[in-house]
mmCIF file of C-alpha atoms in Angstrom:
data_model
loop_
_atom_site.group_PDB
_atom_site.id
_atom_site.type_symbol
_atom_site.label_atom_id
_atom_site.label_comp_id
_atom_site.label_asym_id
_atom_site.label_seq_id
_atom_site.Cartn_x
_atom_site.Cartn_y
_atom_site.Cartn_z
ATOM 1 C CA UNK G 1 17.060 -29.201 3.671
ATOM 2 C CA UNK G 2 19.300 -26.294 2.647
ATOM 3 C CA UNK G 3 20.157 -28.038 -0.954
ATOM 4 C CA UNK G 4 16.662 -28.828 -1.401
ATOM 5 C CA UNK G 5 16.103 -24.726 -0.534
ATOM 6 C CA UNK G 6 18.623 -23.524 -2.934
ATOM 7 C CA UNK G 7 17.338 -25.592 -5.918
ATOM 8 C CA UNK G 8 14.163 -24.363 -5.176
ATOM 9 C CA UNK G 9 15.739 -20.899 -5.177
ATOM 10 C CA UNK G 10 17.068 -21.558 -8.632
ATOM 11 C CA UNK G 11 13.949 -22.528 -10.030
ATOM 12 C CA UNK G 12 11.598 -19.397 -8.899
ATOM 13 C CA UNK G 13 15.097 -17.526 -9.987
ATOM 14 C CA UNK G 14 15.323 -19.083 -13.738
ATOM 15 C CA UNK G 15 11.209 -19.561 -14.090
ATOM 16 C CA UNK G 16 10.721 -17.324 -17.211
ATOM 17 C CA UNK G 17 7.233 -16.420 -16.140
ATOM 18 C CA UNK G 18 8.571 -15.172 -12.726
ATOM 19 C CA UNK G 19 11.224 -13.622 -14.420
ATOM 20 C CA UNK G 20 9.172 -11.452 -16.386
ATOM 21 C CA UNK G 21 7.165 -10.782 -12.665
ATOM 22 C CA UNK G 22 9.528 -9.437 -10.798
ATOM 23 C CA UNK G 23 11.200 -7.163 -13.630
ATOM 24 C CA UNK G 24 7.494 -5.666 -13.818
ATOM 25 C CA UNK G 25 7.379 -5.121 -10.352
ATOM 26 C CA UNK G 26 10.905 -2.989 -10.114
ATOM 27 C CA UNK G 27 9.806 -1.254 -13.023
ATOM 28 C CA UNK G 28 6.705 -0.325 -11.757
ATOM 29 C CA UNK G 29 7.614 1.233 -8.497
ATOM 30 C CA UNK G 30 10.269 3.013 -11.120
ATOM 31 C CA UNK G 31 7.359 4.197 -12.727
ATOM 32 C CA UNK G 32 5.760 5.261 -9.719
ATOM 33 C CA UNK G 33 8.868 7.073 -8.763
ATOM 34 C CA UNK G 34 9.244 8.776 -11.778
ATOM 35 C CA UNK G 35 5.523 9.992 -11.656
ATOM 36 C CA UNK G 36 5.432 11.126 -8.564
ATOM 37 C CA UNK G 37 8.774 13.008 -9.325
ATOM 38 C CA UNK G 38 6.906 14.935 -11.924
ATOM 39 C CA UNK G 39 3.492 15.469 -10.040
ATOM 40 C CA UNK G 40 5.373 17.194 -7.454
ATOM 41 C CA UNK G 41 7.800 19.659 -9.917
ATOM 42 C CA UNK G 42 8.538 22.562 -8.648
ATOM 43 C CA UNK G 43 5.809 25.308 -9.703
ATOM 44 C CA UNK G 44 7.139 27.875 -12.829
ATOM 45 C CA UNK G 45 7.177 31.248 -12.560
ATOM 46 C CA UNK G 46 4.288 31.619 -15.216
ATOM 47 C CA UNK G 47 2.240 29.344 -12.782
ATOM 48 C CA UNK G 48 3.228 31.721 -9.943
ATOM 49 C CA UNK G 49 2.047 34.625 -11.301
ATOM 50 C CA UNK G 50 -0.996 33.620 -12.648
ATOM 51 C CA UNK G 51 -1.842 32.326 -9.278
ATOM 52 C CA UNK G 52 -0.794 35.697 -8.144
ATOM 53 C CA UNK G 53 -3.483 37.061 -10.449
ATOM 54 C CA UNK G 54 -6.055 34.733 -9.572
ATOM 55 C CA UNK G 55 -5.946 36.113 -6.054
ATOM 56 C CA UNK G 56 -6.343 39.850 -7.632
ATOM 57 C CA UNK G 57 -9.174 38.741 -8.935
ATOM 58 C CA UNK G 58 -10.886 37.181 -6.069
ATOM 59 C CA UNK G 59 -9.885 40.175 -3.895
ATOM 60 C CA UNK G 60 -11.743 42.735 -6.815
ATOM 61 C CA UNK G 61 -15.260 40.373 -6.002
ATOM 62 C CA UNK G 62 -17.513 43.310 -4.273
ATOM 63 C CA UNK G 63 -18.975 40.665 -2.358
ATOM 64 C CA UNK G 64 -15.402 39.328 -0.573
ATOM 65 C CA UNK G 65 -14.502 43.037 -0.432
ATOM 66 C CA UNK G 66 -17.595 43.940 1.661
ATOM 67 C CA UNK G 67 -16.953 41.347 3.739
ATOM 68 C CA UNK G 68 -13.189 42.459 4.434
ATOM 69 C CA UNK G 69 -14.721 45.845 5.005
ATOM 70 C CA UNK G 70 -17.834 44.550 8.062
ATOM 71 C CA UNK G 71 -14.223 42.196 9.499
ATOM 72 C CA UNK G 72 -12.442 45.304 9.454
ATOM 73 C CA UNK G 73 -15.013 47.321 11.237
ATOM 74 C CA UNK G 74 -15.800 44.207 13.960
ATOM 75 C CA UNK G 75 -12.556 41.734 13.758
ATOM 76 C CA UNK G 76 -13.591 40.369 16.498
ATOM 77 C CA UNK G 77 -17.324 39.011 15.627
ATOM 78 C CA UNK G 78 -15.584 37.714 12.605
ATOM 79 C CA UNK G 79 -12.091 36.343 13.724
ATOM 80 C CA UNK G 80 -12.402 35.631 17.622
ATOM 81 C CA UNK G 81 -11.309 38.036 20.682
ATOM 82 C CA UNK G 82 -7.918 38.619 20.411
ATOM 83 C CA UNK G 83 -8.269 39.158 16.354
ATOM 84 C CA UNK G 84 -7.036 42.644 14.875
ATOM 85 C CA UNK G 85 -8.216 44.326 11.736
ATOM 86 C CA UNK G 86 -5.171 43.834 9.834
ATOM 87 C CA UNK G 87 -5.786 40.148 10.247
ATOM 88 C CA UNK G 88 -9.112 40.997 7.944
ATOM 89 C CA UNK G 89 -7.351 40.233 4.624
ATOM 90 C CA UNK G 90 -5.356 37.101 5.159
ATOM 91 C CA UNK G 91 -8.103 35.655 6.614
ATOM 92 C CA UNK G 92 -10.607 36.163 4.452
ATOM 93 C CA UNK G 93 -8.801 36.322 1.087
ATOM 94 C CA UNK G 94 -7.426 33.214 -0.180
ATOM 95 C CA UNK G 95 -3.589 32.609 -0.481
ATOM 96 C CA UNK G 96 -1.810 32.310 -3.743
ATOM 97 C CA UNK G 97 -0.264 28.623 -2.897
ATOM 98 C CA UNK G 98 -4.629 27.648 -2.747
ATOM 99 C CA UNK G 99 -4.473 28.605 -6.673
ATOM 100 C CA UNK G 100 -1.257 26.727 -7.097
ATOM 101 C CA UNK G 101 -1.280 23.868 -9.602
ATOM 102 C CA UNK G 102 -0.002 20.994 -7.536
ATOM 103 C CA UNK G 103 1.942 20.476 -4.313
ATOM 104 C CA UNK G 104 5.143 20.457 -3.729
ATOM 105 C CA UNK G 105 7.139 17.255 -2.504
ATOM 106 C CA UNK G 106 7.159 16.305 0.828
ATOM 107 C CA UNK G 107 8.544 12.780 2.031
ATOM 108 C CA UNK G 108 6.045 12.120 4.729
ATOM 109 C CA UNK G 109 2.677 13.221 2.529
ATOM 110 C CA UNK G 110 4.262 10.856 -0.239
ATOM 111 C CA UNK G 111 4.991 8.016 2.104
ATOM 112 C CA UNK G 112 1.586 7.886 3.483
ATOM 113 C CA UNK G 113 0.435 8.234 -0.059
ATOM 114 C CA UNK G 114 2.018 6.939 -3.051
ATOM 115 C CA UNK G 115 4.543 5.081 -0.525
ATOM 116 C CA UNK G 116 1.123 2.999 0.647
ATOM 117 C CA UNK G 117 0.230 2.411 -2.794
ATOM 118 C CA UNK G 118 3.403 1.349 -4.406
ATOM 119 C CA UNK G 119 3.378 -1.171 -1.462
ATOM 120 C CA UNK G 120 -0.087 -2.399 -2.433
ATOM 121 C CA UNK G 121 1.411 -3.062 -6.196
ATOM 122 C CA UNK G 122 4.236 -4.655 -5.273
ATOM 123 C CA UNK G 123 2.281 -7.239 -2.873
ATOM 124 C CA UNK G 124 -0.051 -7.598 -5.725
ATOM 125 C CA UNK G 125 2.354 -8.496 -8.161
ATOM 126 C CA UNK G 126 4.062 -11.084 -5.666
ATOM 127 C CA UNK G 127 0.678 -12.710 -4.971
ATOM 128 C CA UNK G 128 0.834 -13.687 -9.023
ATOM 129 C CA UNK G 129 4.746 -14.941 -8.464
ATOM 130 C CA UNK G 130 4.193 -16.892 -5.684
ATOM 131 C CA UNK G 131 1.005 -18.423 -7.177
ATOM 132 C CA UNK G 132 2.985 -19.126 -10.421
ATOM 133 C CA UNK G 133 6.052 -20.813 -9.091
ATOM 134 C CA UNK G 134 3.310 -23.296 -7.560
ATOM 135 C CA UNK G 135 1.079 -23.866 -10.266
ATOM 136 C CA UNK G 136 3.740 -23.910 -12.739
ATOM 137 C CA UNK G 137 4.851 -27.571 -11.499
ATOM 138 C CA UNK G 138 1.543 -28.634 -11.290
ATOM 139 C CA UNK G 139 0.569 -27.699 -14.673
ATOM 140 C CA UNK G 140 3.630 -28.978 -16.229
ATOM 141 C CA UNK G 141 2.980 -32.142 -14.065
ATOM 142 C CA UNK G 142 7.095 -31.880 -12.685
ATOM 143 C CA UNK G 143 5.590 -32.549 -9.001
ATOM 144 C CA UNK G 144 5.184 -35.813 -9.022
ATOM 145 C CA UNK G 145 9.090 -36.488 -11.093
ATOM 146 C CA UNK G 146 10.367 -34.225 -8.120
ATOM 147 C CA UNK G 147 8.898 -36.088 -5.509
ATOM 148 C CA UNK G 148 10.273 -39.442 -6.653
ATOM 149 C CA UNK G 149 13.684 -37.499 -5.623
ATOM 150 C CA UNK G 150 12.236 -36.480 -1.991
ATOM 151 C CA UNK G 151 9.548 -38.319 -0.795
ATOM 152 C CA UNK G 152 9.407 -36.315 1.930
ATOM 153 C CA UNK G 153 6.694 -34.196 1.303
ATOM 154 C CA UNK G 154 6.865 -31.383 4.263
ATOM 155 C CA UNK G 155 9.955 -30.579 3.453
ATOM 156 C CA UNK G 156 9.091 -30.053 -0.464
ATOM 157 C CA UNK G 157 6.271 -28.099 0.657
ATOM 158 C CA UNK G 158 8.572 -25.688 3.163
ATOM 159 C CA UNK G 159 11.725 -25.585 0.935
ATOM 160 C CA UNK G 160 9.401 -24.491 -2.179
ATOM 161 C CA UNK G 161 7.458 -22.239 0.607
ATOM 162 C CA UNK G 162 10.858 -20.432 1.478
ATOM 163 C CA UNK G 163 12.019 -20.086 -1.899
ATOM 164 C CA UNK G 164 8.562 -17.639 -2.387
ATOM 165 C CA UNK G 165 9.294 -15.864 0.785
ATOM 166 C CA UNK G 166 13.215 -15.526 0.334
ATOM 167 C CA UNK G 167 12.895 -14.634 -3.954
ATOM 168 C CA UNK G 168 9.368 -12.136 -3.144
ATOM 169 C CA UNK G 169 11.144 -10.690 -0.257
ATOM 170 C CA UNK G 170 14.276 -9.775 -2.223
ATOM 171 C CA UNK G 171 12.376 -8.277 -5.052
ATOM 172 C CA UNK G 172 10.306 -6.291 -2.737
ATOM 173 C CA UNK G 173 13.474 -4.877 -1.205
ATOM 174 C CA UNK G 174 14.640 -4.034 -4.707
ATOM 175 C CA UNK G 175 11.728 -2.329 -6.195
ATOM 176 C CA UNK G 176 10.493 -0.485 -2.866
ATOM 177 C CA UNK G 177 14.096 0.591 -2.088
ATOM 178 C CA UNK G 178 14.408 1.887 -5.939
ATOM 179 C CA UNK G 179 11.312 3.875 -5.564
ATOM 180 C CA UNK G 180 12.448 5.510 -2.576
ATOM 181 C CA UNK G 181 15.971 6.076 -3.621
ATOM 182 C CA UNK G 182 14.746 7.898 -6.757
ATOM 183 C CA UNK G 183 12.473 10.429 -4.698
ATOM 184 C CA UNK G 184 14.759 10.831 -2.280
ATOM 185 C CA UNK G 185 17.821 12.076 -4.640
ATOM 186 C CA UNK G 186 14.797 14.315 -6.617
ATOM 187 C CA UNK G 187 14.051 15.546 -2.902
ATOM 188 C CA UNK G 188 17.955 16.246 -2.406
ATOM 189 C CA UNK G 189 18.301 18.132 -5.752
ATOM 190 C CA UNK G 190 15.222 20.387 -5.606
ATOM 191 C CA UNK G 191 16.770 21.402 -1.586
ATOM 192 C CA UNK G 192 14.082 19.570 0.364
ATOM 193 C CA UNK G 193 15.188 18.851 3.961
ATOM 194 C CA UNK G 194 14.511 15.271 5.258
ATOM 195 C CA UNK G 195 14.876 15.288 8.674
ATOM 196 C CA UNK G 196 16.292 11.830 10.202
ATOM 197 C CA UNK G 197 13.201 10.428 11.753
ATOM 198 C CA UNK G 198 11.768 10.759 8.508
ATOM 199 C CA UNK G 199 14.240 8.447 6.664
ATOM 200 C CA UNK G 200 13.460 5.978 9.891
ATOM 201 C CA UNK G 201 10.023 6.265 8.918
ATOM 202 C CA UNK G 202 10.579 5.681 5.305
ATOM 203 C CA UNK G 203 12.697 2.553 6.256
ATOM 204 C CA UNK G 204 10.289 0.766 8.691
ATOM 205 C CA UNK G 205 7.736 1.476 5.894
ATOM 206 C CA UNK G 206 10.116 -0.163 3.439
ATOM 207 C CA UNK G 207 10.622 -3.168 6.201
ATOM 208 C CA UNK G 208 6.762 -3.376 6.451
ATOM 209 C CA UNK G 209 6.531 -3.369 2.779
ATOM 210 C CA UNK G 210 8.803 -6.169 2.174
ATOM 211 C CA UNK G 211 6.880 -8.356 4.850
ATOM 212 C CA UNK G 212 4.169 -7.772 3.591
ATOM 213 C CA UNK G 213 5.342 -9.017 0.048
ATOM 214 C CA UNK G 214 6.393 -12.149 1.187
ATOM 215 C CA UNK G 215 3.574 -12.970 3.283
ATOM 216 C CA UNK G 216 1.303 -12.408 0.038
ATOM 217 C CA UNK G 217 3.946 -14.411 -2.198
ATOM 218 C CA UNK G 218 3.639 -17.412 0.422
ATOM 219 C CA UNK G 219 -0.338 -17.057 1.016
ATOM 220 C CA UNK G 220 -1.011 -16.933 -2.967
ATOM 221 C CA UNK G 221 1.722 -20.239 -3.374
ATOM 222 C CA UNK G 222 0.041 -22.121 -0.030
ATOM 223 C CA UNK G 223 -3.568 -21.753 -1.695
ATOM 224 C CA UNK G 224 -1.945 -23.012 -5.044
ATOM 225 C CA UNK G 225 -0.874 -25.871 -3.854
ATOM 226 C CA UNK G 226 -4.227 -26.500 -2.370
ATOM 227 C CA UNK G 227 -6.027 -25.782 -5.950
ATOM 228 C CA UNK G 228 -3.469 -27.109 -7.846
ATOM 229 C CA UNK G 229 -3.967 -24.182 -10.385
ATOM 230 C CA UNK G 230 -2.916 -20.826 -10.590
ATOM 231 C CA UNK G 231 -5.934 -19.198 -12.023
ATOM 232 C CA UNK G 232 -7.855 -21.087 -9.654
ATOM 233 C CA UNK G 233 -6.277 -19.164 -7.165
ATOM 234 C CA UNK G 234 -5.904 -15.584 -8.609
ATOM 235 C CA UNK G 235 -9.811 -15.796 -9.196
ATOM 236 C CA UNK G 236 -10.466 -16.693 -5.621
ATOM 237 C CA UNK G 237 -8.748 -13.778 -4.153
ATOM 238 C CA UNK G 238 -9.788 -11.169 -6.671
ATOM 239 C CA UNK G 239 -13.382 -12.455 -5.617
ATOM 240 C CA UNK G 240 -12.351 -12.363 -1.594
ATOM 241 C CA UNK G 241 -10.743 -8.999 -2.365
ATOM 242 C CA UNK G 242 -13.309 -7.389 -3.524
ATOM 243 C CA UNK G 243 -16.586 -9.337 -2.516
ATOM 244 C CA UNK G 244 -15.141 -9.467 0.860
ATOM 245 C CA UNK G 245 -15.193 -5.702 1.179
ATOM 246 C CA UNK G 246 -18.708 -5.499 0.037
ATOM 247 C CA UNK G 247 -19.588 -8.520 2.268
ATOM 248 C CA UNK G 248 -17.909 -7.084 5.092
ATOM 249 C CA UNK G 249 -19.512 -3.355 4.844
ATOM 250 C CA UNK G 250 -23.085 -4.523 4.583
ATOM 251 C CA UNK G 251 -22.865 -7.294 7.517
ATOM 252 C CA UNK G 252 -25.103 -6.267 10.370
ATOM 253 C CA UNK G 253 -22.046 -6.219 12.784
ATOM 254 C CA UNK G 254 -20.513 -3.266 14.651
ATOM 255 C CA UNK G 255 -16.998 -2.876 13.414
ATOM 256 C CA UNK G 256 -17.381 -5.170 10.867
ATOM 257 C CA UNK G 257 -14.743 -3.001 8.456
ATOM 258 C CA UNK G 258 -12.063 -4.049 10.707
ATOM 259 C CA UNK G 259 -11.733 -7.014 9.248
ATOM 260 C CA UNK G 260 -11.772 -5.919 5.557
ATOM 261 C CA UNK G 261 -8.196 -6.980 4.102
ATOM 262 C CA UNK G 262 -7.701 -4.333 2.455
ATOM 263 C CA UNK G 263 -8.081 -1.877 5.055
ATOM 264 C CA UNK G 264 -5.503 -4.445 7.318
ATOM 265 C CA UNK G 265 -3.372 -4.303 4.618
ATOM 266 C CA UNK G 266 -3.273 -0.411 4.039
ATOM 267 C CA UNK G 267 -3.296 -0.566 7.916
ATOM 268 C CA UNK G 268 -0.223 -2.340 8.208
ATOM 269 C CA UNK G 269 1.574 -0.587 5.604
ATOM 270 C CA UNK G 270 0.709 3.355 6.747
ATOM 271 C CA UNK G 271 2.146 4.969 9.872
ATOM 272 C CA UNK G 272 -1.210 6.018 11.340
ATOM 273 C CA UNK G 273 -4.369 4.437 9.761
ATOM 274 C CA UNK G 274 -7.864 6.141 10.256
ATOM 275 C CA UNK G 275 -10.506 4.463 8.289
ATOM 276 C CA UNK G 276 -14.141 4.925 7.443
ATOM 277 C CA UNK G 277 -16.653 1.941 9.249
ATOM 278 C CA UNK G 278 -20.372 2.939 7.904
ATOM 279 C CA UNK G 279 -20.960 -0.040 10.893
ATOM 280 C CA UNK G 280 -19.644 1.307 13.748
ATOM 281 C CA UNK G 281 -21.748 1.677 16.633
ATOM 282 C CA UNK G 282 -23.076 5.298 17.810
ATOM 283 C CA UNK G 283 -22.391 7.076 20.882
ATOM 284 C CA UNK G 284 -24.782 7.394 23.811
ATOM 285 C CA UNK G 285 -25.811 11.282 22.491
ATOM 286 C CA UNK G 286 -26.427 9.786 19.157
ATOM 287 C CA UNK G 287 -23.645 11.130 17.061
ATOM 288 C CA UNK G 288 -22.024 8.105 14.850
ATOM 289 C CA UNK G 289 -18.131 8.091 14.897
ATOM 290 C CA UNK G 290 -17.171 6.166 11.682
ATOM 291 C CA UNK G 291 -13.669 6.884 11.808
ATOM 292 C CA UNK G 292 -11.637 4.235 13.169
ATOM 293 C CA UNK G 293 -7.985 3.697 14.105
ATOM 294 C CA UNK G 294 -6.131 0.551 13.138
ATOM 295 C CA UNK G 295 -2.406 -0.244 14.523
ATOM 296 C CA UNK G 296 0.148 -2.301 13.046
ATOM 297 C CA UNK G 297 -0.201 -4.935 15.566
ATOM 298 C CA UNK G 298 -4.597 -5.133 15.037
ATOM 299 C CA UNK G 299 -3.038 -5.572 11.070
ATOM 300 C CA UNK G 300 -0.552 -7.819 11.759
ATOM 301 C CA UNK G 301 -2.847 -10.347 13.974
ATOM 302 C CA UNK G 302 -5.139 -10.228 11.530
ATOM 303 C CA UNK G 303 -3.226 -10.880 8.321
ATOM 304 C CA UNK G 304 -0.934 -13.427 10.143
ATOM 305 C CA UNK G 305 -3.853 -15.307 11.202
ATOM 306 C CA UNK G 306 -5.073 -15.893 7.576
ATOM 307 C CA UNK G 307 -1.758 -16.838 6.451
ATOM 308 C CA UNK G 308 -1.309 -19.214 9.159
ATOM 309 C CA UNK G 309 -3.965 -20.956 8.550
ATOM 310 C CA UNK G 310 -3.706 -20.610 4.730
ATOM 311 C CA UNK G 311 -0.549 -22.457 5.835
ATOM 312 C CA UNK G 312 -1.593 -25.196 7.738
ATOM 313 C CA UNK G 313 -4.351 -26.046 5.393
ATOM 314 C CA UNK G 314 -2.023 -26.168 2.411
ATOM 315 C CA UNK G 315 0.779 -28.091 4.451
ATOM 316 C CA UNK G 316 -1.597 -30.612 5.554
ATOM 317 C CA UNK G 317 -3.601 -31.184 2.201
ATOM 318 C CA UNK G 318 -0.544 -31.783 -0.195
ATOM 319 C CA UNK G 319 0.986 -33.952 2.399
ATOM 320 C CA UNK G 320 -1.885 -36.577 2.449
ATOM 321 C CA UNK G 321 -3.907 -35.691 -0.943
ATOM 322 C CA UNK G 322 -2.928 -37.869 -4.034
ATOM 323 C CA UNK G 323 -0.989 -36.965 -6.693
#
């Protein structure tokens, strides 16, 4: 079983078409990195002042300044009991950094951000590699030469399945720890403190990530081997994808946008999730909550239930179906 693994290996490794996939997919988290880098630049000092003078200007309005003159006179009508009249201006007068361009850089606002999304990219690039490697041998019709050299089907079908997981797992470690390494010497440079627990948080996102990855890789190869073609199975889950969400948000069920895959996915992926649910029930006083909380383990049931039984379904059909 382990030589029939690492020839398997070497054929996602020297497939040109996969090739070509995972260099995309460490260049674009690179890109990502480098984007991000230069959305979050620190601010010049031209862009300083004229924030500076935007606030002037605000504070010259005779309408804010009337109303800094009634706080001053009754702070407390205005600001609560314990407020003071020299609280009058700050409070009512916006700050310069509300005038500022763009925000600076900070780790935990980009991991729940662009960290989320590079995640989403990368599993979304695997899903095409791990469809290809499948559908490549089917389309060149090499299955049926390789299994005249092991008849054993199962184990073609799980030394070809952990070849996905092993080579999408690897290049999800490469590209997701390449994206964080760049904004995390750009955070160094520019003198922004990252505390331990963040770099814990960044690195169980970065674990998550990489699971993630190679449970997409394996899903999109076990539905290719069903199909037998990789556009077959590209078009199905663009159409679950995104039908599914639409399906899911008008079904007449409460908390029927819990089992969106998208939102399990983001779920999984982010530290604390809090989603929108148009379907979720109201309280007894009438007033709707629509925010919902997903944890990693609601995600992790969820997803690992579809890709078990993508699994099983795939195992079972290429080990009895004709060739």
């Amino acid at each position: 079983m382990t030589r029939l693994l690492l020839v398997e290996l070497s054929r996602f490794r020297t497939r040109r078409s996969i090739a070509l996939l995972v260099l995309g997919t460490v260049l674009a988290a690179a890109l990502v990195a480098g984007l991000t880098a230069y959305q979050t630049r620190p601010l010049t000092q031209d862009e300083r002042v004229d924030a500076q003078a935007q606030v002037d200007l605000a504070g010259r309005d005779p309408q804010v300044r009337a109303e800094v003159r009634a706080c001053r006179e009754a702070p407390t009508d205005y600001l609560g009991p314990e407020a003071e009249p020299a609280d009058c201006t700050s409070a009512l007068l916006p700050a310069a950094d509300s005038f500022y361009p763009r925000e600076a850089m900070d780790p935990a606002v980009v991991r729940e951000g662009r960290g989320v999304q590079v995640g989403l990219l990368v599993a979304g690039l695997l899903i095409v590699a791990g469809s290809t490697f499948a559908g490549g041998d089917w389309g060149s019709g090499s299955m049926a030469t390789q299994l005249l050299f092991e008849g054993r089907r199962r184990r073609v079908w799980l030394a070809k399945a952990g070849a996905v997981v092993l080579g999408c797992a690897a290049t999800a470690l490469v590209a997701l720890a390449a994206f964080w390494a760049v904004l995390l010497l750009v955070a160094r440079a520019r003198g922004v403190e990252v505390s331990g627990g963040e770099l814990s948080d960044v690195a169980l996102q970065v674990g998550r990530g990489v699971a993630l990855s190679a449970a997409a890789g394996l899903g999109a190869f076990a539905l290719t081997m069903v199909f037998r073609h990789t556009v077959a199975t590209l078009a199905l889950l663009f159409v679950y994808a995104v039908g599914g969400e639409v399906a899911v948000s008008l079904l007449p069920v409460d908390g029927a946008g819990r089992w969106a895959v998208g939102t399990n996915a983001v779920g999984w992926l982010r530290t604390d999730h809090t989603y929108d649910d148009p379907s979720a029930t109201c309280s007894l006083l009438g007033r709707c909550s629509q925010l919902q909380v997903l944890t990693h383990t609601e995600a992790v049931l969820f997803l690992g239930a579809l890709l078990a039984l993508a699994c099983v379904v795939s195992l079972a059909w290429f080990s009895r179906r004709d060739m």
